[in-house]
Amino acid sequence: MGKLDGKVALVSGSGRGIGREIALKLATDGAAVVVNDLDAEPAKETVAAVEAAGGRAVACVGSVTDEDFAERFVHTATDTYGGLDIIVNNAGYTWDSVIQKMTDEQWDAILDVHLKAPFRILRAAQPVISSAVKQARQAGADVPCRKVVNISSLAGVGGNAGQANYAAAKAGVTGLTKTLAKEWGRYNVTVNSVAFGLIKTRLTEAPAGGDATIDMAGNRIKVGVNPDVLSAMESGIPLGRAGTPQDAAGSVYLLCIPESDYVSGQTLVCGGGFMM
C-alpha cells in the first residue's frame, strides 16, 4: 500500500528533469499522474516510465501558457481518473539578462510561465475541488486532505543577478502560495512551495565543447552554466554538491504525503543548506 494510493496528481513540466522525477516519485507511491510537457515525445516517455514501474499515467501535451491549457489539464485528470488531489506547478525555464538589456518579451514570458500559468491552473481546479468537498460533506464523509505544491527558487527568496524576471516571478509564487493556503484551508487543502537551490538539469549543465540552447516559442534561449562557475557554486553549498532531480522530487513528495497534512502556507528550501 502506497501513501498516495487512490490520489490523482497533476504535474506540469513533467516530461523531463525535475518534473519527470516528481511524476515518477508520486506514481510509484500510488498516485495516478497527469504528465505534461510542451512536446509530445518527452511526455509519452514519462508516461511509459511510470507504467513500466507499475503506475498509472496519462499525458496532457501543451504549453502551460496557452489560454485553454489550465482547463484542459484539470479535465484530463477528472475525465481520466475521476478526481483531483495533488497539483504540482513545476513547468518553467529561465531567460536571463541584466535589467538594462532585458526586453519586455523576456519579462512577460517568464512571468507568464512561472506565475500566470500556476494561477490559471489553480483557478481552473477550484470548482472541481469545491464540488468534491461539498459532495463529501453532504454525504457525511470525511474530506480528504488535498495538496498543492508550487515550485519556487532561491532566486525568489533572495534575488539573483541577471534574473530580475525569474526572481520576481518566483517571489510572486510565494505570495500566491500563502494566499491560497488561506483561501483553500476551508477545503482541507494544504498549499506550500518548494524553493530549489542549485539542481543539476539540462538547464544548468552546459555540454562539453559549446553552448546549449532550447527553443521556446520560436526563441533560442541559452541554457547551461559554465563548468567552472558551476564548480564554484557547488563549493558554496554546505553539503558540498549540487542537488539531483531525485533530491528535488523528494522535497516535493514530503509536502504531498499524509505526514504533512497540517503544514500549509510554507516555503521549503531544497538547497543543500545554501541560502541566498
CSV table of C-alpha atoms in Angstrom, one decimal:
chain,number,residue,atom,x,y,z
A,1,MET,CA,0.0,0.0,0.0
A,2,GLY,CA,1.4,3.4,-1.0
A,3,LYS,CA,0.8,6.6,0.9
A,4,LEU,CA,-0.7,8.1,-2.2
A,5,ASP,CA,-2.9,5.2,-3.2
A,6,GLY,CA,-6.1,6.5,-4.8
A,7,LYS,CA,-4.8,10.0,-5.3
A,8,VAL,CA,-4.8,11.8,-8.6
A,9,ALA,CA,-1.9,14.3,-9.3
A,10,LEU,CA,-1.2,17.0,-11.9
A,11,VAL,CA,2.5,17.6,-12.5
A,12,SER,CA,3.2,20.3,-15.1
A,13,GLY,CA,6.5,20.2,-17.0
A,14,SER,CA,7.0,16.6,-16.2
A,15,GLY,CA,8.4,15.3,-19.4
A,16,ARG,CA,12.0,15.9,-18.4
A,17,GLY,CA,14.2,16.7,-15.5
A,18,ILE,CA,12.8,17.5,-12.1
A,19,GLY,CA,9.2,17.2,-13.2
A,20,ARG,CA,9.7,13.7,-14.6
A,21,GLU,CA,11.2,12.6,-11.3
A,22,ILE,CA,8.3,14.2,-9.3
A,23,ALA,CA,5.8,12.3,-11.5
A,24,LEU,CA,7.7,9.0,-11.0
A,25,LYS,CA,8.0,9.6,-7.3
A,26,LEU,CA,4.3,10.2,-6.8
A,27,ALA,CA,3.3,7.4,-9.2
A,28,THR,CA,5.5,4.8,-7.5
A,29,ASP,CA,3.8,5.6,-4.2
A,30,GLY,CA,0.3,5.0,-5.7
A,31,ALA,CA,-0.8,8.3,-7.3
A,32,ALA,CA,-2.3,8.4,-10.8
A,33,VAL,CA,-0.4,11.2,-12.6
A,34,VAL,CA,-1.3,13.5,-15.4
A,35,VAL,CA,2.0,14.2,-17.1
A,36,ASN,CA,2.6,17.4,-19.1
A,37,ASP,CA,5.3,18.6,-21.4
A,38,LEU,CA,5.5,21.2,-24.2
A,39,ASP,CA,6.5,18.3,-26.5
A,40,ALA,CA,4.7,15.1,-27.0
A,41,GLU,CA,7.7,12.7,-27.0
A,42,PRO,CA,9.0,13.5,-23.6
A,43,ALA,CA,5.6,13.4,-22.1
A,44,LYS,CA,5.0,9.9,-23.6
A,45,GLU,CA,8.4,8.8,-22.3
A,46,THR,CA,7.5,9.7,-18.8
A,47,VAL,CA,4.1,8.0,-19.1
A,48,ALA,CA,5.9,4.9,-20.3
A,49,ALA,CA,8.3,5.0,-17.4
A,50,VAL,CA,5.5,5.3,-14.9
A,51,GLU,CA,3.7,2.4,-16.5
A,52,ALA,CA,6.8,0.3,-16.6
A,53,ALA,CA,7.2,0.8,-12.9
A,54,GLY,CA,3.6,-0.4,-12.4
A,55,GLY,CA,2.0,3.0,-12.0
A,56,ARG,CA,-0.8,4.9,-13.9
A,57,ALA,CA,-0.2,8.0,-16.0
A,58,VAL,CA,-1.7,9.9,-18.9
A,59,ALA,CA,-0.2,12.7,-21.0
A,60,CYS,CA,-1.6,16.2,-21.5
A,61,VAL,CA,0.7,17.8,-24.0
A,62,GLY,CA,0.9,21.6,-24.5
A,63,SER,CA,2.3,24.9,-23.2
A,64,VAL,CA,1.1,25.9,-19.7
A,65,THR,CA,0.9,29.4,-21.0
A,66,ASP,CA,-1.8,28.6,-23.6
A,67,GLU,CA,-5.1,30.2,-22.7
A,68,ASP,CA,-7.1,26.9,-22.8
A,69,PHE,CA,-4.4,24.8,-21.1
A,70,ALA,CA,-5.4,25.0,-17.5
A,71,GLU,CA,-9.0,23.7,-18.1
A,72,ARG,CA,-7.7,21.0,-20.4
A,73,PHE,CA,-5.1,19.9,-17.8
A,74,VAL,CA,-7.7,19.7,-15.0
A,75,HIS,CA,-10.2,18.0,-17.1
A,76,THR,CA,-7.7,15.4,-18.2
A,77,ALA,CA,-7.5,14.4,-14.5
A,78,THR,CA,-11.2,14.3,-13.8
A,79,ASP,CA,-12.2,12.7,-17.1
A,80,THR,CA,-9.5,10.0,-16.9
A,81,TYR,CA,-9.3,9.3,-13.2
A,82,GLY,CA,-12.5,10.9,-11.7
A,83,GLY,CA,-10.9,13.3,-9.3
A,84,LEU,CA,-8.0,15.7,-8.4
A,85,ASP,CA,-6.0,15.5,-5.2
A,86,ILE,CA,-2.5,16.9,-5.9
A,87,ILE,CA,-1.3,19.8,-8.0
A,88,VAL,CA,2.4,20.4,-8.6
A,89,ASN,CA,3.1,23.6,-10.6
A,90,ASN,CA,6.6,22.8,-11.8
A,91,ALA,CA,6.8,23.9,-15.5
A,92,GLY,CA,9.3,26.7,-16.3
A,93,TYR,CA,12.6,27.8,-17.7
A,94,THR,CA,14.9,30.8,-17.4
A,95,TRP,CA,15.7,33.6,-19.9
A,96,ASP,CA,18.3,35.8,-18.2
A,97,SER,CA,19.7,39.3,-18.8
A,98,VAL,CA,20.7,42.2,-16.7
A,99,ILE,CA,17.8,44.6,-16.4
A,100,GLN,CA,19.1,47.2,-18.8
A,101,LYS,CA,19.2,44.5,-21.5
A,102,MET,CA,16.0,42.7,-20.6
A,103,THR,CA,13.2,43.1,-23.1
A,104,ASP,CA,9.5,43.2,-22.3
A,105,GLU,CA,9.2,39.9,-24.1
A,106,GLN,CA,11.7,38.3,-21.7
A,107,TRP,CA,9.9,39.7,-18.7
A,108,ASP,CA,6.4,38.7,-19.9
A,109,ALA,CA,7.4,35.2,-21.0
A,110,ILE,CA,9.0,34.3,-17.6
A,111,LEU,CA,6.1,35.9,-15.6
A,112,ASP,CA,3.6,34.0,-17.7
A,113,VAL,CA,5.2,30.6,-17.3
A,114,HIS,CA,6.1,30.8,-13.7
A,115,LEU,CA,3.3,32.9,-12.2
A,116,LYS,CA,0.3,33.3,-14.5
A,117,ALA,CA,0.3,29.6,-15.5
A,118,PRO,CA,0.1,28.3,-11.9
A,119,PHE,CA,-2.6,30.9,-11.2
A,120,ARG,CA,-4.7,29.7,-14.1
A,121,ILE,CA,-4.3,26.0,-13.2
A,122,LEU,CA,-5.3,26.7,-9.6
A,123,ARG,CA,-8.2,28.8,-10.7
A,124,ALA,CA,-9.4,26.0,-13.0
A,125,ALA,CA,-9.0,23.5,-10.2
A,126,GLN,CA,-11.1,25.4,-7.7
A,127,PRO,CA,-14.6,24.4,-8.9
A,128,VAL,CA,-13.5,20.7,-9.0
A,129,ILE,CA,-12.2,20.8,-5.5
A,130,SER,CA,-15.1,22.8,-4.1
A,131,SER,CA,-17.6,20.5,-5.7
A,132,ALA,CA,-15.9,17.4,-4.3
A,133,VAL,CA,-15.7,18.8,-0.8
A,134,LYS,CA,-19.4,19.9,-0.9
A,135,GLN,CA,-20.4,16.4,-2.0
A,136,ALA,CA,-18.4,14.7,0.7
A,137,ARG,CA,-19.8,16.9,3.4
A,138,GLN,CA,-23.4,16.4,2.2
A,139,ALA,CA,-22.8,12.7,2.4
A,140,GLY,CA,-21.3,12.9,5.9
A,141,ALA,CA,-18.0,11.7,4.7
A,142,ASP,CA,-14.5,12.8,5.7
A,143,VAL,CA,-13.0,15.4,3.5
A,144,PRO,CA,-9.5,14.2,2.4
A,145,CYS,CA,-6.5,16.5,2.6
A,146,ARG,CA,-5.6,17.7,-0.9
A,147,LYS,CA,-2.2,19.1,-1.7
A,148,VAL,CA,-0.8,22.0,-3.8
A,149,VAL,CA,3.0,22.3,-4.2
A,150,ASN,CA,4.2,25.4,-6.2
A,151,ILE,CA,7.8,25.3,-7.3
A,152,SER,CA,9.8,28.4,-6.4
A,153,SER,CA,13.5,29.1,-6.3
A,154,LEU,CA,16.2,30.6,-4.0
A,155,ALA,CA,16.2,33.4,-6.6
A,156,GLY,CA,12.7,34.2,-5.4
A,157,VAL,CA,13.8,34.2,-1.8
A,158,GLY,CA,17.0,36.3,-2.1
A,159,GLY,CA,17.2,37.6,-5.7
A,160,ASN,CA,19.8,36.7,-8.2
A,161,ALA,CA,21.8,39.0,-10.5
A,162,GLY,CA,20.7,38.7,-14.2
A,163,GLN,CA,17.3,37.2,-13.2
A,164,ALA,CA,15.0,40.1,-12.4
A,165,ASN,CA,12.2,38.4,-14.3
A,166,TYR,CA,12.7,34.9,-12.8
A,167,ALA,CA,13.3,36.2,-9.3
A,168,ALA,CA,10.2,38.4,-9.4
A,169,ALA,CA,8.0,35.5,-10.7
A,170,LYS,CA,9.3,33.2,-8.0
A,171,ALA,CA,8.7,35.8,-5.3
A,172,GLY,CA,5.2,36.1,-6.7
A,173,VAL,CA,4.8,32.3,-6.3
A,174,THR,CA,5.4,32.8,-2.5
A,175,GLY,CA,2.6,35.3,-2.4
A,176,LEU,CA,0.3,33.1,-4.4
A,177,THR,CA,1.1,30.2,-2.2
A,178,LYS,CA,0.4,32.0,1.1
A,179,THR,CA,-2.9,33.5,-0.2
A,180,LEU,CA,-4.2,30.1,-1.5
A,181,ALA,CA,-3.3,28.5,1.8
A,182,LYS,CA,-5.7,30.9,3.5
A,183,GLU,CA,-8.4,30.7,0.8
A,184,TRP,CA,-8.4,26.9,0.5
A,185,GLY,CA,-7.9,25.9,4.1
A,186,ARG,CA,-11.7,25.6,4.3
A,187,TYR,CA,-11.5,22.8,1.7
A,188,ASN,CA,-8.8,21.0,3.7
A,189,VAL,CA,-6.2,21.8,1.0
A,190,THR,CA,-2.6,22.5,2.0
A,191,VAL,CA,-0.7,24.9,-0.2
A,192,ASN,CA,3.0,25.1,0.0
A,193,SER,CA,6.0,25.9,-2.1
A,194,VAL,CA,9.5,24.4,-2.6
A,195,ALA,CA,12.4,26.7,-3.3
A,196,PHE,CA,15.1,24.9,-5.2
A,197,GLY,CA,18.7,25.8,-5.0
A,198,LEU,CA,21.2,24.5,-7.5
A,199,ILE,CA,19.8,21.4,-9.1
A,200,LYS,CA,21.6,19.8,-12.0
A,201,THR,CA,19.4,19.5,-15.0
A,202,ARG,CA,19.6,20.3,-18.7
A,203,LEU,CA,19.0,23.9,-17.8
A,204,THR,CA,22.1,24.1,-15.7
A,205,GLU,CA,24.6,21.7,-17.2
A,206,ALA,CA,26.4,23.0,-20.3
A,207,PRO,CA,27.5,20.4,-22.7
A,208,ALA,CA,31.2,19.8,-23.3
A,209,GLY,CA,32.6,21.9,-26.2
A,210,GLY,CA,29.9,24.5,-26.6
A,211,ASP,CA,26.7,26.3,-25.5
A,212,ALA,CA,23.3,24.7,-25.3
A,213,THR,CA,20.0,26.3,-26.3
A,214,ILE,CA,16.4,25.4,-26.0
A,215,ASP,CA,13.6,26.5,-28.3
A,216,MET,CA,10.7,28.4,-26.5
A,217,ALA,CA,8.0,29.8,-28.7
A,218,GLY,CA,10.5,30.3,-31.6
A,219,ASN,CA,13.2,31.9,-29.3
A,220,ARG,CA,16.6,30.2,-29.0
A,221,ILE,CA,17.4,30.6,-25.3
A,222,LYS,CA,20.8,29.8,-23.9
A,223,VAL,CA,20.9,27.3,-21.1
A,224,GLY,CA,23.7,25.8,-19.0
A,225,VAL,CA,26.2,27.1,-16.5
A,226,ASN,CA,29.9,27.3,-17.3
A,227,PRO,CA,31.5,24.2,-15.6
A,228,ASP,CA,34.0,26.4,-13.7
A,229,VAL,CA,31.2,28.6,-12.4
A,230,LEU,CA,29.1,25.5,-11.6
A,231,SER,CA,32.0,24.1,-9.6
A,232,ALA,CA,32.4,27.4,-7.7
A,233,MET,CA,28.7,27.4,-6.9
A,234,GLU,CA,28.8,23.9,-5.6
A,235,SER,CA,31.8,24.7,-3.3
A,236,GLY,CA,29.5,27.2,-1.5
A,237,ILE,CA,26.9,24.6,-0.7
A,238,PRO,CA,27.3,23.2,2.8
A,239,LEU,CA,26.5,19.6,1.6
A,240,GLY,CA,29.3,20.0,-1.0
A,241,ARG,CA,27.3,19.3,-4.1
A,242,ALA,CA,24.5,20.4,-6.3
A,243,GLY,CA,21.2,18.6,-6.0
A,244,THR,CA,19.9,16.0,-8.3
A,245,PRO,CA,16.4,15.9,-9.8
A,246,GLN,CA,15.7,13.0,-7.4
A,247,ASP,CA,16.7,15.2,-4.5
A,248,ALA,CA,14.3,17.9,-5.8
A,249,ALA,CA,11.4,15.4,-6.3
A,250,GLY,CA,11.9,14.1,-2.7
A,251,SER,CA,11.3,17.5,-1.3
A,252,VAL,CA,8.1,17.9,-3.2
A,253,TYR,CA,7.0,14.4,-2.1
A,254,LEU,CA,7.3,15.4,1.5
A,255,LEU,CA,4.6,18.0,1.0
A,256,CYS,CA,2.3,15.5,-0.8
A,257,ILE,CA,2.1,12.7,1.8
A,258,PRO,CA,-0.2,12.5,4.9
A,259,GLU,CA,2.6,13.4,7.3
A,260,SER,CA,2.4,17.0,6.1
A,261,ASP,CA,-1.3,17.3,6.3
A,262,TYR,CA,-1.0,20.1,8.9
A,263,VAL,CA,1.7,22.0,7.1
A,264,SER,CA,0.4,24.9,4.9
A,265,GLY,CA,1.5,28.3,3.6
A,266,GLN,CA,5.2,27.4,3.9
A,267,THR,CA,8.2,27.5,1.7
A,268,LEU,CA,10.5,24.5,2.0
A,269,VAL,CA,14.1,25.3,0.8
A,270,CYS,CA,15.8,22.4,-1.1
A,271,GLY,CA,19.3,23.7,-1.4
A,272,GLY,CA,21.7,21.5,0.4
A,273,GLY,CA,22.0,24.1,3.3
A,274,PHE,CA,22.8,27.0,1.0
A,275,MET,CA,20.8,30.2,1.4
A,276,MET,CA,21.0,33.3,-0.8
